[in-house]
Amino acid sequence: MKKIFLLLIPALFFLGVSFAQRQCTVTKAIAFYTISQPGIMPRDENGMPMKGKRNKQRFIYLLTSCKIKPVITSVTYGGVKVLASVNDDGPAKKAEVGSDNSGRPIILYAPAGYYYWKTDVVEINSSPVPDSGKYLVKGSVGKKSFACTVY
């Protein structure tokens, strides 16, 4: 009986320590964009086709170690401040991002115990956002704050 008791105490201690080590964090951030063009070609008053405006939608996928929704406090892209909001779709084990140049789908799979959160990135007041740069994302998940740089 004493042997079982002596083995049970360290086992419970190490089990408790292992659960205490698991904190909710953002472990990775991946940025994507899609380009869409309007389907109907706009025309001027003389009926001549005008160049359609291409729309670039930017997304950041945050990989978290829990199901708690991340809160984004600030995002800059190439030195320009942009707005970002985490979608209310909830955490996903699999995220279908879009397709590559050959038309094959791009799918992100989260490892066991991790979840992807899709974040929409929007320009502020139509301020020009550079075509290339890096994202600096700051926020918090639960009580833990994070800062990620995405290239």
Coordinates of N, CA and C in Angstrom, one line a residue:
M1 N 0.8 -1.2 0.0 CA 0.0 0.0 0.0 C 0.9 1.3 0.0
K2 N 2.0 1.2 0.8 CA 2.9 2.4 0.8 C 3.5 2.6 -0.5
K3 N 3.9 1.5 -1.2 CA 4.5 1.6 -2.5 C 3.6 2.3 -3.6
I4 N 2.3 1.9 -3.5 CA 1.3 2.5 -4.4 C 1.2 4.0 -4.1
F5 N 1.1 4.3 -2.8 CA 1.0 5.7 -2.4 C 2.2 6.5 -2.8
L6 N 3.4 6.0 -2.6 CA 4.6 6.7 -3.0 C 4.7 6.9 -4.5
L7 N 4.2 6.0 -5.3 CA 4.2 6.1 -6.7 C 3.1 7.0 -7.3
L8 N 2.0 7.1 -6.5 CA 0.9 7.9 -7.0 C 1.2 9.4 -6.8
I9 N 1.8 9.8 -5.7 CA 2.1 11.2 -5.5 C 3.0 11.8 -6.6
P10 N 4.1 11.2 -7.0 CA 4.9 11.8 -8.1 C 4.2 11.8 -9.4
A11 N 3.4 10.7 -9.6 CA 2.6 10.7 -10.9 C 1.6 11.8 -11.0
L12 N 0.9 12.1 -9.9 CA -0.1 13.2 -9.9 C 0.6 14.5 -10.0
F13 N 1.8 14.6 -9.4 CA 2.6 15.9 -9.5 C 3.0 16.2 -10.9
F14 N 3.6 15.2 -11.6 CA 4.0 15.4 -13.0 C 2.8 15.5 -13.9
L15 N 1.7 14.9 -13.7 CA 0.6 15.1 -14.5 C 0.0 16.5 -14.4
G16 N 0.0 17.0 -13.1 CA -0.5 18.4 -12.9 C 0.5 19.4 -13.5
V17 N 1.8 19.2 -13.5 CA 2.7 20.1 -14.1 C 2.6 20.1 -15.6
S18 N 2.3 18.9 -16.2 CA 2.2 18.8 -17.7 C 0.9 19.6 -18.1
F19 N -0.2 19.6 -17.4 CA -1.4 20.3 -17.8 C -1.1 21.8 -17.5
A20 N -0.4 22.2 -16.5 CA -0.2 23.6 -16.2 C 0.7 24.2 -17.3
Q21 N 1.6 23.5 -18.0 CA 2.5 24.0 -19.0 C 1.7 24.4 -20.2
R22 N 0.6 23.8 -20.5 CA -0.1 24.1 -21.8 C -0.9 25.4 -21.6
Q23 N -0.3 26.5 -22.2 CA -1.0 27.8 -22.2 C -1.5 28.1 -23.6
C24 N -2.5 28.9 -23.7 CA -3.1 29.2 -25.0 C -2.2 30.3 -25.7
T25 N -1.6 30.0 -26.8 CA -0.7 30.9 -27.5 C -1.0 30.9 -29.0
V26 N -0.5 31.9 -29.7 CA -0.5 31.9 -31.2 C 0.9 31.4 -31.5
T27 N 0.9 30.2 -32.2 CA 2.2 29.6 -32.5 C 2.7 30.0 -34.0
K28 N 1.8 30.3 -34.8 CA 2.2 30.6 -36.2 C 1.1 31.5 -36.8
A29 N 1.6 32.4 -37.8 CA 0.7 33.2 -38.5 C 1.1 33.1 -40.0
I30 N 0.1 32.9 -40.9 CA 0.4 32.7 -42.3 C -0.5 33.7 -43.0
A31 N 0.1 34.5 -44.0 CA -0.7 35.5 -44.7 C -0.9 35.0 -46.2
F32 N -2.1 35.3 -46.7 CA -2.5 35.0 -48.0 C -3.3 36.2 -48.6
Y33 N -3.4 36.2 -49.9 CA -4.3 37.2 -50.6 C -4.9 36.5 -51.8
T34 N -6.1 37.1 -52.2 CA -6.7 36.7 -53.4 C -7.0 37.9 -54.2
I35 N -6.9 37.8 -55.5 CA -7.2 38.9 -56.5 C -8.5 38.5 -57.3
S36 N -9.4 39.4 -57.2 CA -10.6 39.2 -58.0 C -10.9 40.4 -58.9
Q37 N -11.5 40.1 -60.0 CA -11.8 41.2 -61.0 C -13.3 41.2 -61.3
P38 N -13.9 42.3 -61.4 CA -15.3 42.3 -61.7 C -15.7 41.6 -62.9
G39 N -16.8 40.9 -62.9 CA -17.2 40.1 -64.1 C -17.7 40.9 -65.3
I40 N -18.3 42.1 -65.0 CA -18.8 42.9 -66.2 C -17.8 44.0 -66.4
M41 N -17.3 44.1 -67.6 CA -16.3 45.2 -67.9 C -17.0 46.5 -67.9
P42 N -16.6 47.5 -67.1 CA -17.2 48.8 -67.1 C -16.9 49.5 -68.4
R43 N -17.8 50.4 -68.8 CA -17.6 51.2 -70.0 C -17.8 52.7 -69.7
D44 N -17.1 53.5 -70.5 CA -17.3 54.9 -70.3 C -18.5 55.4 -71.1
E45 N -18.7 56.8 -71.1 CA -19.9 57.3 -71.7 C -20.0 57.1 -73.2
N46 N -18.8 56.8 -73.9 CA -18.8 56.6 -75.3 C -18.9 55.1 -75.6
G47 N -19.1 54.2 -74.6 CA -19.2 52.8 -74.8 C -17.9 52.1 -74.9
M48 N -16.8 52.8 -74.7 CA -15.5 52.1 -74.8 C -15.2 51.4 -73.4
P49 N -14.6 50.2 -73.5 CA -14.3 49.5 -72.2 C -13.2 50.2 -71.4
M50 N -13.5 50.3 -70.1 CA -12.6 50.9 -69.2 C -11.8 49.7 -68.4
K51 N -10.7 50.0 -68.0 CA -9.9 49.0 -67.2 C -10.6 48.8 -65.9
G52 N -11.0 47.6 -65.6 CA -11.7 47.2 -64.3 C -10.7 47.3 -63.2
K53 N -11.2 47.6 -62.0 CA -10.4 47.7 -60.8 C -10.3 46.3 -60.2
R54 N -9.1 45.8 -60.0 CA -8.9 44.5 -59.4 C -9.0 44.7 -57.9
N55 N -9.6 43.7 -57.2 CA -9.8 43.8 -55.8 C -8.8 42.8 -55.1
K56 N -8.0 43.2 -54.2 CA -7.1 42.3 -53.5 C -7.6 42.2 -52.1
Q57 N -7.9 41.0 -51.7 CA -8.4 40.7 -50.4 C -7.2 40.0 -49.7
R58 N -6.9 40.4 -48.5 CA -5.8 39.9 -47.7 C -6.4 39.2 -46.5
F59 N -5.7 38.1 -46.1 CA -6.1 37.2 -45.0 C -4.9 36.8 -44.2
I60 N -5.0 36.7 -42.9 CA -4.0 36.1 -42.0 C -4.7 35.0 -41.3
Y61 N -4.0 33.8 -41.3 CA -4.5 32.7 -40.6 C -3.6 32.5 -39.3
L62 N -4.2 32.6 -38.1 CA -3.5 32.4 -36.9 C -3.7 31.0 -36.4
L63 N -2.6 30.3 -36.1 CA -2.6 29.0 -35.5 C -2.5 29.1 -34.0
T64 N -3.5 28.7 -33.3 CA -3.5 28.8 -31.8 C -3.5 27.4 -31.2
S65 N -3.1 27.4 -29.9 CA -3.1 26.1 -29.2 C -4.3 25.8 -28.4
C66 N -5.4 26.6 -28.6 CA -6.6 26.4 -27.9 C -7.8 27.0 -28.8
K67 N -9.0 26.8 -28.2 CA -10.2 27.3 -29.0 C -10.6 28.7 -28.6
I68 N -9.8 29.4 -27.8 CA -10.2 30.7 -27.4 C -9.9 31.7 -28.6
K69 N -10.9 32.5 -28.9 CA -10.8 33.4 -30.0 C -9.7 34.5 -29.8
P70 N -8.7 34.7 -30.7 CA -7.7 35.7 -30.5 C -8.3 37.1 -30.6
V71 N -7.8 38.1 -29.9 CA -8.2 39.5 -30.1 C -7.0 40.2 -30.7
I72 N -7.2 40.9 -31.8 CA -6.2 41.6 -32.5 C -6.2 43.1 -32.0
T73 N -5.1 43.6 -31.6 CA -5.1 45.0 -31.1 C -4.5 45.9 -32.2
S74 N -3.5 45.4 -33.0 CA -3.0 46.3 -34.1 C -2.3 45.4 -35.1
V75 N -2.4 45.9 -36.4 CA -1.8 45.2 -37.5 C -1.2 46.3 -38.4
T76 N 0.1 46.1 -38.8 CA 0.7 47.0 -39.8 C 1.2 46.1 -40.9
Y77 N 1.1 46.7 -42.1 CA 1.6 45.9 -43.3 C 2.5 46.9 -44.1
G78 N 3.8 46.6 -44.2 CA 4.7 47.4 -44.9 C 4.8 48.8 -44.2
G79 N 4.6 48.9 -42.9 CA 4.7 50.2 -42.3 C 3.3 51.0 -42.3
V80 N 2.3 50.4 -42.9 CA 1.0 51.1 -43.0 C 0.0 50.4 -42.1
K81 N -0.6 51.1 -41.2 CA -1.6 50.5 -40.3 C -2.8 50.1 -41.0
V82 N -3.3 48.9 -40.8 CA -4.5 48.3 -41.4 C -5.4 47.8 -40.4
L83 N -6.7 47.6 -40.7 CA -7.6 47.0 -39.8 C -7.7 45.5 -40.0
A84 N -7.8 44.8 -38.9 CA -7.9 43.3 -39.0 C -9.0 42.8 -38.0
S85 N -9.8 41.9 -38.4 CA -10.7 41.3 -37.5 C -10.8 39.8 -37.6
V86 N -10.9 39.1 -36.5 CA -11.0 37.6 -36.5 C -12.4 37.3 -36.9
N87 N -12.6 36.4 -37.8 CA -13.9 35.9 -38.2 C -14.6 35.2 -37.0
D88 N -15.9 35.2 -37.0 CA -16.7 34.5 -36.0 C -17.0 33.1 -36.4
D89 N -16.4 32.6 -37.5 CA -16.6 31.2 -37.9 C -16.2 30.2 -36.9
G90 N -15.3 30.6 -36.0 CA -14.8 29.7 -35.0 C -13.5 29.0 -35.4
P91 N -13.0 28.2 -34.5 CA -11.7 27.6 -34.8 C -11.9 26.5 -35.8
A92 N -10.9 26.3 -36.6 CA -11.0 25.2 -37.7 C -9.7 24.3 -37.6
K93 N -9.9 23.1 -37.8 CA -8.8 22.1 -37.9 C -8.3 22.1 -39.3
K94 N -9.1 22.5 -40.3 CA -8.7 22.6 -41.7 C -9.2 23.9 -42.3
A95 N -8.3 24.6 -43.0 CA -8.7 25.9 -43.6 C -8.4 25.8 -45.1
E96 N -9.4 26.0 -45.9 CA -9.2 26.0 -47.3 C -9.0 27.5 -47.7
V97 N -7.8 27.8 -48.1 CA -7.4 29.2 -48.3 C -7.8 29.7 -49.7
G98 N -7.6 28.9 -50.7 CA -7.9 29.3 -52.1 C -7.3 28.3 -53.0
S99 N -6.7 28.8 -54.1 CA -6.1 27.9 -55.1 C -4.8 28.5 -55.6
D100 N -3.9 27.7 -56.0 CA -2.6 28.2 -56.5 C -2.8 28.6 -58.0
N101 N -1.7 29.0 -58.7 CA -1.8 29.4 -60.1 C -2.3 28.3 -61.0
S102 N -2.1 27.0 -60.6 CA -2.5 25.9 -61.5 C -3.9 25.4 -61.2
G103 N -4.6 26.1 -60.2 CA -6.0 25.7 -59.9 C -6.1 24.7 -58.8
R104 N -5.0 24.2 -58.2 CA -5.1 23.2 -57.1 C -5.4 24.0 -55.8
P105 N -6.3 23.4 -55.0 CA -6.7 24.1 -53.8 C -5.5 24.1 -52.8
I106 N -5.4 25.2 -52.0 CA -4.4 25.3 -50.9 C -5.2 25.1 -49.6
I107 N -4.8 24.0 -48.9 CA -5.5 23.7 -47.6 C -4.5 23.6 -46.5
L108 N -4.8 24.3 -45.4 CA -4.0 24.3 -44.2 C -4.6 23.3 -43.2
Y109 N -3.8 22.4 -42.7 CA -4.2 21.4 -41.7 C -3.5 21.7 -40.4
A110 N -4.3 21.9 -39.3 CA -3.7 22.2 -38.0 C -3.3 20.9 -37.4
P111 N -2.1 20.9 -36.7 CA -1.7 19.7 -35.9 C -2.7 19.4 -34.8
A112 N -2.6 18.3 -34.2 CA -3.4 17.8 -33.1 C -3.3 18.8 -32.0
G113 N -4.5 19.3 -31.5 CA -4.5 20.2 -30.4 C -4.4 21.7 -30.8
Y114 N -4.3 22.0 -32.1 CA -4.2 23.3 -32.6 C -5.3 23.7 -33.5
Y115 N -5.6 25.0 -33.7 CA -6.7 25.5 -34.5 C -6.3 26.7 -35.2
Y116 N -6.9 26.8 -36.5 CA -6.7 28.0 -37.3 C -7.9 29.0 -37.1
W117 N -7.5 30.3 -37.1 CA -8.5 31.3 -37.0 C -8.3 32.2 -38.2
K118 N -9.3 32.5 -39.0 CA -9.1 33.4 -40.2 C -9.3 34.8 -39.8
T119 N -8.4 35.7 -40.2 CA -8.4 37.1 -39.9 C -8.5 37.9 -41.2
D120 N -9.5 38.7 -41.4 CA -9.6 39.6 -42.6 C -8.8 40.8 -42.3
V121 N -8.1 41.3 -43.4 CA -7.3 42.5 -43.3 C -7.9 43.5 -44.3
V122 N -8.2 44.7 -43.8 CA -8.8 45.7 -44.6 C -8.0 47.0 -44.5
E123 N -7.9 47.7 -45.6 CA -7.2 49.0 -45.7 C -8.1 50.1 -44.9
I124 N -7.4 51.0 -44.3 CA -8.0 52.1 -43.5 C -8.2 53.3 -44.5
N125 N -9.4 53.8 -44.7 CA -9.7 55.0 -45.5 C -9.1 54.9 -46.9
S126 N -9.0 53.7 -47.4 CA -8.5 53.5 -48.8 C -7.0 54.0 -48.9
S127 N -6.3 54.0 -47.7 CA -4.9 54.4 -47.8 C -4.1 53.4 -48.6
P128 N -3.2 53.9 -49.4 CA -2.4 52.9 -50.2 C -1.6 52.0 -49.4
V129 N -1.8 50.7 -49.6 CA -1.0 49.6 -49.0 C 0.0 49.1 -50.0
P130 N 1.2 49.0 -49.6 CA 2.2 48.5 -50.5 C 1.9 47.1 -51.0
D131 N 2.4 46.7 -52.2 CA 2.2 45.4 -52.7 C 3.0 44.3 -52.0
S132 N 4.1 44.7 -51.4 CA 4.9 43.7 -50.7 C 5.3 44.3 -49.4
G133 N 5.6 43.5 -48.4 CA 6.0 43.9 -47.1 C 5.8 42.8 -46.1
K134 N 5.9 43.2 -44.9 CA 5.7 42.2 -43.8 C 4.6 42.7 -42.9
Y135 N 3.8 41.7 -42.4 CA 2.8 42.0 -41.4 C 3.4 42.0 -40.0
L136 N 3.0 42.9 -39.2 CA 3.3 42.9 -37.7 C 2.0 42.8 -37.0
V137 N 1.6 41.7 -36.4 CA 0.3 41.5 -35.8 C 0.5 41.4 -34.3
K138 N -0.3 42.2 -33.6 CA -0.2 42.2 -32.1 C -1.6 41.9 -31.6
G139 N -1.7 41.2 -30.5 CA -3.0 40.9 -29.9 C -2.8 40.0 -28.7
S140 N -3.9 39.4 -28.3 CA -3.9 38.5 -27.1 C -4.8 37.3 -27.4
V141 N -4.5 36.3 -26.7 CA -5.4 35.1 -26.6 C -5.5 34.7 -25.2
G142 N -6.8 34.9 -24.7 CA -7.0 34.7 -23.3 C -6.2 35.8 -22.5
K143 N -5.4 35.4 -21.6 CA -4.6 36.4 -20.8 C -3.2 36.6 -21.4
K144 N -2.9 35.8 -22.4 CA -1.5 35.9 -23.0 C -1.5 36.8 -24.2
S145 N -0.5 37.7 -24.2 CA -0.4 38.6 -25.4 C 0.6 38.0 -26.4
F146 N 0.5 38.4 -27.7 CA 1.4 37.8 -28.7 C 1.8 38.9 -29.7
A147 N 2.9 38.7 -30.4 CA 3.3 39.6 -31.5 C 3.9 38.7 -32.5
C148 N 3.4 38.7 -33.7 CA 3.9 37.9 -34.8 C 4.3 38.7 -36.0
T149 N 5.4 38.3 -36.6 CA 5.9 39.0 -37.9 C 5.6 37.9 -39.0
V150 N 4.9 38.3 -40.0 CA 4.6 37.4 -41.1 C 5.2 38.0 -42.4
Y151 N 6.0 37.2 -43.1 CA 6.7 37.7 -44.3 C 5.9 37.3 -45.5

